[in-house]
Amino acid sequence: MASERIESVTVTPIPSSYRKELGKNAYIDNIGTQRLEWVVRARSTSGAEGISIANRMMREGTVETMLAYIKGALLGREIDDLLEITNGVVTGAGPGMDRWYRHNGWMTILAFDLVGKVRGVSAIDLLGGKKHDSVPAYDTTLYFQDFLNPEKGAQQVGDEAAEAVADGWQALKLKTGRGGKWMLPEAGMQRDIDVVLSVRESVGPDVKIYVDANFGYDNHLDLLDQFIKEVTPADIFWFEEMITHNVDGYKAMRASLAKHGSKALLVCGEVDRNPISEAFQDLIDDGLIDGYQPDIVGHGYLGWMDLERQLTGTGVRTIPHNFGNGVFGSYASIVWGAASETYVSLEDERNIPHYLTALPEFTNGAYALPTGPGLGMDIDEAGYAPHAKHENTMEV
Amino acid sequence: MPDKSLDTHIIKEIRITPVEGYFGSPGKGRIVGRNSKSDNNYGINQREWLLQVTTDSGLTGLSNARPAMNKGSMEDLYNDFSDLIGQSLSGFFTVSSGRVTDINPRWADLIDQYGFLDVALFDLIGQALGQPSYTLLGDKVRDTVEGYDSSLYFQDLVNPAEGANAVAIEAAEAVEKGWRAIKLKLGRPGKWFEPYAGTRRDIEVVESVRATVGDDIKILVDANNGYDGRLDLLEDFVRGISDLNVYWMEEMVTEEIPGYQKLNEWRDKYTPNTLVVDGETHKGRDTIYWQLMEQGLLDAIQPDMLHMGFWQFHRLAQKIEASGYDTLIAPHNYNAAYLGLRADIQFGAATKRFVIAEDSTLDFELYQGPEYVFENGSYGVPRSPGLAVSIDQDLYDRVYRQHETLIN
């Protein structure tokens, strides 16, 4: 294994499709039907292959800058130098890798996948071993679907929620915050209420409902209080990003929950690009949030291992954000969720599978754990082939 | 003589309503891909924020408030437009002998901020006076206005198996549907491709489309500044399309004098009949575009139809005319969809320097504008008063009214 190294890296843009059109959230116009994933494949001397996606690098960067970065970070790198491992568990970055991983968590997931495959062990074991036998998931595709089917309005979300439950999901997240941009604040709040109540009516009492406003109630704590009051009978499991993170606002939210008898969790943190930054640390220290949500691929496994250590004893649970990461993100989340003590639920975009082997079995609203080495997935070469003409290839 | 008849029309209500339009019918349409910079696909649909300004006399003027909703919120728009309630149609512009001759300073800032508002006002004034909106600007200079299909984005990344041919396939469909001019989004070196591979793909796309649609179709190209920082590759591109009869090159690089001097030099050398056009992001006068025009480096200027509105665009055309330069006008109009295109056609009907209308080709089931007959790649200019567009009221009441924001 001493001479095992990364011999080639390819980066390929691959369209990823949803099962339906996704509408707006509180501040972004329609998500649409398709996104682009930037699939990175790093092959080692023995033919093992680590996989990840570099979507986040392409938000601000270009293919040219991304290729240069990946070349420096990975090409020719000894596999043993990717991660520091003690007694079969990863304890940190390999020598000199910190600077490459720092703002590119996706690369750490590739490292876990590749090292796992070369060693013939699961990334779950590299993370410390499994803590759960399955990983629950929630449908995260219930955007402002009422705008896409204006005739049905709020009921459109209720109908799509019922379809998700019929497909096996036992937890759903509803986008709210319509008054933040697209509607007048009070009218938006009323539509939010109609949507939540419509969904509860459609899915029955046993399905978990999460609510996410993408800060759509900023500057409207009065309306947020009213919203919480009206939807509390619908038994909300968590409220996410109802307002921008600040101690006073979250204290007010806690007070609203108590006043209206809601037992819902308060969660946030997907926008924290350098976790745990001060504003979120304040919320954690003051006991104002119950779940923390930096992105699974953006922050990566090493980052999340560190976060879980920092959150120990705070009561704050790990709920990595996963929207925009496609099927790969689901794999990455399942592996992380299996190994995390405090994991809650996987954010599932339910993309149509295409370039990766099929996800583990999904039953009763939860995924089984992958059994293969690394992340337990491989490229589905037949699904990948149509995209090969857009490969960017680098070799030693 | 000032037209006193406008005094009797008082703005009573304003409605703003989201309306989806699809590239093809809902559920069956195609996906419009990315451009050289935009991360999001335009997707299968785009939306208008239908603006309806209604008077106590029963007239309703239409426009699209999307430019405001792209940047701000419904609450902002509600607050800013509340002052319009109770205003007479005579208060916004000086209208004399059926022509708009000036703007009332009281409303100049609001109309400058929300150029689309003046499209609804010109619709109303035209209806009140019984004349088409364009006649408020001047006499008709053409009976039809040519349009170009503006929806051919990076379709090769939507349908990767086809590569460059993915664009050609959809270009052929556009020609089949009647367009005689099509615009191809280029600039692949800018972000999504390795720069040399992106340049090769850009050339390949133009070659493939020309081979597919034949010699009689106008091909326009637009790089959304995707060759910024790579003038070497831009020269390769211009050389690469030298025998492909490209009608115009748009936003090949960000507007600045030295880059445009090089671009014009290569254009003159390799493809001398191709126009160099730019300017969708500004309003024309006192900008870099005016400097480019003064140096003879810009053949057509492209401020956005709904950012400008009729009056500002008309004033810009007058200023260009007065300056003695040859620069043409080709309004940007992508997000403006149905109503912006109709405004564009009205503006083109009365503007000598107008070149061609940008058509996003979206289908909206709500609007009715039968006089805009699309034939042989061009739209007819209506004879009916105002913008000559109405909405299907039954459909509106059944589907859209529940989503409207009402200001009264």
Tab-separated table of C-alpha atoms in Angstrom, chain A residues 13 15 21 24 28-30 33-36 38 58-64 67 146-153 180-185 191 220 386-387 389-390 392, chain B residues 18 20 22 31 34 39 41 44-45 47 49 66 69-75 78 156-158 160-163 190-195 201 230 398-400 402-403 405:
chain	number	residue	atom	x	y	z
A	13	PRO	CA	-20.584	18.104	-15.202
A	15	PRO	CA	-27.252	17.129	-14.974
A	21	GLU	CA	-40.513	20.977	-10.740
A	24	LYS	CA	-39.521	29.183	-5.029
A	28	ILE	CA	-34.942	32.369	-4.471
A	29	ASP	CA	-36.986	32.094	-7.652
A	30	ASN	CA	-37.996	28.696	-8.983
A	33	THR	CA	-36.317	20.534	-12.619
A	34	GLN	CA	-32.602	20.103	-13.106
A	35	ARG	CA	-29.296	21.041	-11.509
A	36	LEU	CA	-25.719	20.387	-12.510
A	38	TRP	CA	-19.651	18.418	-10.759
A	58	MET	CA	-18.328	26.104	-8.974
A	59	ARG	CA	-20.584	28.591	-7.244
A	60	GLU	CA	-17.902	31.232	-7.316
A	61	GLY	CA	-15.146	29.576	-9.301
A	62	THR	CA	-14.578	28.345	-12.827
A	63	VAL	CA	-13.646	25.005	-14.292
A	64	GLU	CA	-10.187	26.373	-14.899
A	67	LEU	CA	-8.990	21.937	-12.100
A	146	ASP	CA	-48.696	26.764	-4.743
A	147	PHE	CA	-47.175	29.283	-7.183
A	148	LEU	CA	-46.582	26.549	-9.757
A	149	ASN	CA	-50.153	25.352	-9.642
A	150	PRO	CA	-51.946	28.586	-8.850
A	151	GLU	CA	-55.402	27.153	-9.317
A	152	LYS	CA	-54.996	24.730	-6.404
A	153	GLY	CA	-52.987	27.093	-4.241
A	180	GLY	CA	-40.338	37.683	2.962
A	181	LYS	CA	-40.346	38.643	-0.711
A	182	TRP	CA	-43.060	37.236	-2.932
A	183	MET	CA	-46.178	38.238	-1.009
A	184	LEU	CA	-47.168	40.946	1.415
A	185	PRO	CA	-46.047	39.863	4.907
A	191	ARG	CA	-50.641	31.248	3.015
A	220	HIS	CA	-41.815	40.295	11.481
A	386	PRO	CA	-23.533	9.955	-21.984
A	387	HIS	CA	-21.685	12.568	-19.938
A	389	LYS	CA	-17.660	13.759	-23.527
A	390	HIS	CA	-17.590	16.602	-21.018
A	392	ASN	CA	-11.964	17.079	-17.789
B	18	PRO	CA	-47.453	36.107	-10.559
B	20	GLU	CA	-46.045	31.384	-15.048
B	22	TYR	CA	-43.557	27.818	-20.127
B	31	ILE	CA	-35.402	23.013	-20.302
B	34	ARG	CA	-27.369	28.088	-18.363
B	39	ASP	CA	-25.610	29.058	-12.115
B	41	ASN	CA	-30.921	27.001	-15.449
B	44	ILE	CA	-38.857	24.980	-17.963
B	45	ASN	CA	-40.632	28.222	-17.234
B	47	ARG	CA	-42.743	34.171	-14.758
B	49	TRP	CA	-45.477	39.664	-12.364
B	66	ARG	CA	-40.684	41.388	-12.874
B	69	MET	CA	-39.517	41.543	-8.106
B	70	ASN	CA	-36.103	40.324	-9.244
B	71	LYS	CA	-34.492	42.823	-6.913
B	72	GLY	CA	-36.994	43.759	-4.251
B	73	SER	CA	-40.099	42.486	-2.525
B	74	MET	CA	-43.840	42.769	-2.918
B	75	GLU	CA	-43.875	44.944	0.159
B	78	TYR	CA	-46.796	47.965	-2.605
B	156	ASP	CA	-25.288	20.912	-24.560
B	157	LEU	CA	-25.079	20.782	-20.763
B	158	VAL	CA	-28.795	20.007	-20.517
B	160	PRO	CA	-24.841	16.167	-22.802
B	161	ALA	CA	-25.058	13.118	-25.001
B	162	GLU	CA	-25.704	15.345	-28.043
B	163	GLY	CA	-22.933	17.854	-27.350
B	190	GLY	CA	-16.004	31.996	-18.893
B	191	LYS	CA	-16.913	29.430	-16.250
B	192	TRP	CA	-18.355	26.063	-17.156
B	193	PHE	CA	-15.681	24.764	-19.545
B	194	GLU	CA	-11.941	24.636	-19.568
B	195	PRO	CA	-11.226	27.779	-21.629
B	201	ARG	CA	-17.377	24.197	-28.258
B	230	ARG	CA	-9.201	35.881	-22.661
B	398	ARG	CA	-60.495	31.082	-11.559
B	399	VAL	CA	-56.730	30.626	-11.272
B	400	TYR	CA	-54.788	33.783	-10.623
B	402	GLN	CA	-56.286	34.329	-5.360
B	403	HIS	CA	-52.585	35.188	-5.780
B	405	THR	CA	-51.746	41.714	-4.384
